[in-house]
């Protein structure tokens, strides 16, 4: 019997997975606004990076816009979990809008750090990916003081003197190992360097990376539920591959390519912090159809973090 189980096709489910406290807070904010004010409510940017969540909320009356200028006067305007630059916040508050700020508190913490470093006269090195909404919002706190890097080569090329006062901050959804490597290079490069007392990478990203890392070497393949533009989901793919295991992002169950499963006896499944449970369930159903009916949950730790709802318009 033990031999049969070892040879059977099965799934290892890396837990925790799915929504983090910041994503739950953001989604609940849109749902509450729809309930209290009725449709439409306007959301600047994608409230979270999940095609399924956006489709669901759009169907209920949420309108996602790229700019606050697209929001009509008098309407409800929700700022996404990724945060915005102070200039955006000034523009929305200057208008006749009911503004609700759903910025994740952990992202807001990084904004505070960058402001503090800049006020102290330090050049800020932000470890993050250019073009990501969170990074754009964070840079906006002190654009004239901030440099964005995502490689050791970019750190080496920074136009900053080795003895200049420097501080670093991080995008909250980075891969833990990558961030540690880049901080180590910053310490080698600058003699007067300070950073946050605790890494900026959010607890949920760290937990999901640890959970995927824990199962990856037992697996022939790892599948990660998450949107293509979800930074934390893409980092889970990177973490699995760093363990020498093939890995793929699965934005929707029909996109799971059966060819990936060739010669795969054990398949790991993880999910980003913005991936809804229904996406995970759909992937598991698809795997069951392909012969992977045996699912073993591997819970590395249990999450109990919650955040207060954002301030509501009076």
XYZ file of C-alpha atoms in Angstrom:
314
model
C 0.000 0.000 0.000
C 2.808 2.420 0.900
C 4.497 1.635 -2.415
C 1.238 2.320 -4.294
C 0.904 5.701 -2.612
C 4.493 6.653 -3.460
C 3.843 5.846 -7.114
C 0.383 7.441 -7.286
C -0.166 10.808 -8.902
C -0.938 13.326 -6.190
C -1.044 16.995 -5.246
C 0.747 18.793 -2.420
C -1.168 21.950 -1.487
C 1.149 24.628 -0.054
C -0.553 26.503 2.778
C -1.191 29.248 3.653
C -2.476 30.367 0.290
C -4.925 32.842 -1.174
C -6.136 36.158 0.176
C -3.997 38.038 2.682
C -5.435 40.539 5.159
C -4.708 43.500 2.867
C -6.496 41.930 -0.093
C -9.482 40.907 2.044
C -9.688 44.459 3.370
C -9.562 45.969 -0.126
C -12.167 43.632 -1.631
C -14.485 44.082 1.366
C -14.111 47.858 0.969
C -15.459 47.737 -2.593
C -18.251 45.360 -1.571
C -19.259 47.595 1.340
C -19.200 50.707 -0.863
C -21.454 49.005 -3.402
C -23.820 48.033 -0.599
C -23.942 51.497 0.978
C -23.811 53.780 -2.054
C -25.042 51.512 -4.837
C -23.502 51.148 -8.281
C -21.419 52.515 -9.755
C -18.450 52.995 -7.487
C -15.130 53.871 -9.102
C -11.801 52.244 -8.274
C -8.556 53.900 -9.311
C -6.401 51.069 -10.657
C -7.028 47.390 -10.077
C -8.200 47.019 -6.484
C -6.064 43.842 -6.362
C -4.321 41.842 -9.082
C -6.856 39.110 -9.752
C -8.833 38.706 -12.965
C -11.525 36.731 -11.145
C -11.992 39.363 -8.428
C -12.101 42.218 -10.950
C -14.645 40.388 -13.091
C -16.842 39.676 -10.071
C -16.750 43.235 -8.759
C -17.266 44.704 -12.243
C -20.380 42.585 -12.593
C -21.706 44.082 -9.373
C -21.125 47.681 -10.414
C -17.491 48.556 -9.692
C -15.833 50.591 -12.443
C -12.037 50.328 -12.668
C -10.292 53.390 -14.097
C -6.668 54.236 -14.819
C -6.937 57.832 -13.648
C -8.965 59.741 -11.090
C -9.826 62.139 -13.913
C -12.200 59.458 -15.229
C -14.273 59.583 -12.036
C -17.384 61.838 -12.266
C -17.896 64.586 -9.691
C -19.768 63.416 -6.616
C -18.925 59.740 -7.180
C -17.270 57.254 -4.838
C -13.537 56.873 -5.614
C -11.638 53.982 -4.004
C -7.852 53.921 -4.047
C -6.437 50.442 -4.647
C -4.519 48.262 -2.196
C -1.245 49.039 -4.001
C -1.251 52.664 -2.838
C -0.863 55.907 -4.768
C 1.565 58.819 -4.828
C 0.787 61.871 -2.656
C 0.099 63.924 -5.792
C -2.712 61.523 -6.758
C -4.140 61.713 -3.244
C -4.058 65.519 -3.413
C -5.909 65.513 -6.715
C -8.684 63.211 -5.541
C -9.193 65.038 -2.259
C -9.334 68.401 -4.059
C -12.335 67.239 -6.082
C -15.949 66.657 -5.134
C -15.467 62.914 -4.596
C -16.223 60.463 -1.798
C -12.700 59.089 -1.378
C -11.977 55.766 0.339
C -8.328 54.803 0.679
C -7.931 51.003 0.561
C -4.114 51.102 0.521
C -2.746 48.056 2.327
C -1.409 49.169 5.739
C 1.880 47.386 5.024
C 2.325 49.408 1.826
C 1.407 52.576 3.722
C 4.179 51.710 6.215
C 6.751 51.752 3.394
C 5.445 55.159 2.256
C 6.004 56.496 5.779
C 9.550 55.106 5.815
C 10.451 56.748 2.505
C 9.127 60.122 3.677
C 11.095 59.819 6.909
C 14.328 58.896 5.111
C 13.939 61.761 2.637
C 13.254 64.290 5.396
C 16.461 63.130 7.089
C 18.380 63.999 3.923
C 19.080 60.431 2.852
C 19.016 59.156 -0.695
C 16.468 56.328 -0.893
C 17.133 53.107 -2.790
C 13.832 51.322 -3.376
C 14.213 47.636 -4.196
C 11.331 46.905 -6.512
C 10.094 46.458 -10.052
C 9.650 49.574 -12.170
C 6.150 50.024 -13.532
C 4.422 48.159 -10.717
C 1.660 50.288 -9.156
C 3.048 49.865 -5.660
C 6.511 51.030 -6.700
C 5.127 54.035 -8.591
C 3.129 55.109 -5.553
C 6.089 54.690 -3.196
C 8.485 56.615 -5.446
C 5.933 59.421 -5.510
C 6.593 60.070 -1.819
C 10.048 61.465 -2.630
C 10.734 61.216 -6.360
C 13.752 63.526 -6.284
C 15.433 61.402 -3.599
C 14.541 57.875 -4.774
C 16.246 55.351 -7.058
C 14.584 52.044 -8.028
C 16.764 48.954 -8.397
C 16.156 45.273 -8.991
C 19.625 43.873 -9.620
C 23.149 44.000 -8.260
C 24.264 45.637 -11.520
C 21.775 48.470 -10.994
C 23.035 48.939 -7.440
C 26.631 49.129 -8.656
C 25.625 51.729 -11.257
C 23.866 54.058 -8.807
C 25.228 57.631 -9.077
C 25.708 57.883 -5.309
C 28.982 58.316 -3.425
C 30.020 55.302 -1.301
C 29.992 57.382 1.898
C 26.744 59.261 1.168
C 23.839 58.850 3.623
C 21.590 56.200 2.035
C 18.463 54.333 3.129
C 16.703 51.419 1.519
C 13.070 50.315 1.330
C 11.373 47.426 -0.466
C 8.339 46.588 -2.548
C 6.241 44.414 -0.240
C 5.829 41.502 -2.658
C 9.460 40.680 -3.469
C 11.068 37.260 -3.202
C 12.699 37.087 0.221
C 15.974 35.579 -1.011
C 16.325 38.121 -3.837
C 15.714 41.003 -1.466
C 18.283 39.709 1.035
C 20.879 39.390 -1.724
C 20.290 42.961 -2.887
C 20.406 44.378 0.644
C 23.739 42.600 1.134
C 25.076 44.300 -1.999
C 23.829 47.682 -0.738
C 25.728 47.105 2.522
C 28.883 46.378 0.536
C 28.376 49.462 -1.637
C 27.483 52.104 1.001
C 29.109 52.737 4.366
C 26.265 54.888 5.756
C 23.236 52.726 5.056
C 20.075 52.295 7.100
C 16.883 50.371 6.458
C 13.637 49.335 8.092
C 13.828 47.612 11.478
C 12.008 44.703 9.878
C 12.032 43.810 6.183
C 9.281 45.516 4.202
C 8.245 42.270 2.504
C 4.744 41.563 3.768
C 4.022 38.639 6.057
C 1.751 36.994 3.470
C 4.371 37.060 0.707
C 6.952 35.598 3.094
C 4.585 32.887 4.322
C 3.509 31.809 0.845
C 7.092 31.734 -0.374
C 8.119 29.600 2.614
C 5.195 27.231 2.004
C 6.060 26.772 -1.686
C 9.736 26.381 -0.892
C 8.906 23.684 1.671
C 7.131 21.466 -0.875
C 9.024 22.298 -4.073
C 11.788 19.682 -3.744
C 9.222 16.932 -3.201
C 7.423 17.897 -6.398
C 8.043 17.264 -10.063
C 6.092 20.394 -10.929
C 4.680 23.400 -9.040
C 1.617 25.319 -10.229
C 0.914 28.782 -8.812
C -2.584 30.245 -8.899
C -2.371 33.954 -9.611
C -2.731 36.740 -12.157
C -0.017 37.493 -14.697
C 0.471 40.991 -13.235
C 0.555 39.749 -9.632
C 4.062 40.338 -8.324
C 3.728 38.068 -5.298
C 2.322 35.212 -7.433
C 5.173 35.488 -9.938
C 7.663 35.406 -7.073
C 6.218 32.050 -5.979
C 7.063 30.670 -9.428
C 10.600 32.031 -9.008
C 10.913 30.438 -5.548
C 9.894 27.008 -6.851
C 12.276 27.231 -9.817
C 15.098 28.269 -7.494
C 14.670 24.873 -5.814
C 15.264 23.177 -9.177
C 11.584 22.378 -9.769
C 9.650 23.234 -12.916
C 6.939 25.790 -12.170
C 4.206 27.672 -14.003
C 1.787 30.479 -13.235
C -1.881 29.541 -13.759
C -4.100 32.655 -14.115
C -7.176 30.522 -14.873
C -7.828 26.770 -14.718
C -8.311 26.324 -18.512
C -4.783 27.681 -18.967
C -3.323 24.678 -17.138
C -1.512 22.890 -19.958
C -1.736 19.110 -19.612
C 1.642 18.869 -21.392
C 3.243 20.323 -18.253
C 2.199 17.200 -16.368
C 4.122 14.773 -18.552
C 6.147 12.547 -16.219
C 4.930 14.580 -13.203
C 3.945 12.254 -10.356
C 3.752 14.849 -7.576
C 2.343 18.290 -8.392
C 2.603 21.158 -5.931
C -0.025 23.886 -5.880
C 0.444 27.296 -4.286
C -1.408 30.581 -4.629
C -0.557 34.250 -4.447
C -1.996 36.587 -1.841
C -4.490 38.013 -4.335
C -5.647 34.669 -5.766
C -9.240 33.823 -4.753
C -10.054 30.414 -3.316
C -12.289 29.644 -6.280
C -9.271 29.809 -8.606
C -7.408 27.318 -6.412
C -10.482 25.051 -6.334
C -10.829 25.227 -10.128
C -7.177 24.246 -10.577
C -7.606 21.299 -8.192
C -10.698 20.160 -10.114
C -8.756 20.357 -13.380
C -5.922 18.324 -11.863
C -8.428 15.729 -10.620
C -9.779 15.404 -14.157
C -6.218 14.683 -15.278
C -5.725 11.963 -12.677
C -4.429 13.908 -9.667
C -7.261 13.243 -7.222
C -5.177 12.694 -4.084
C -4.624 16.102 -2.423
C -2.458 16.478 0.674
C -2.512 19.832 2.486
C 0.832 21.039 3.817
C 0.142 23.873 6.255
C 3.431 25.512 7.215
C 1.824 28.116 9.484
C -1.582 29.599 10.268
C -2.265 33.255 9.582
C -4.271 35.364 12.031
C -3.467 38.892 10.789
C -6.405 41.266 10.283
C -6.595 44.974 9.409
C -9.149 47.586 10.350
C -11.446 48.859 7.607
C -10.337 52.136 6.005
C -11.797 55.444 7.107
C -15.217 55.994 5.566
C -16.408 59.284 4.023
C -18.540 61.302 6.412
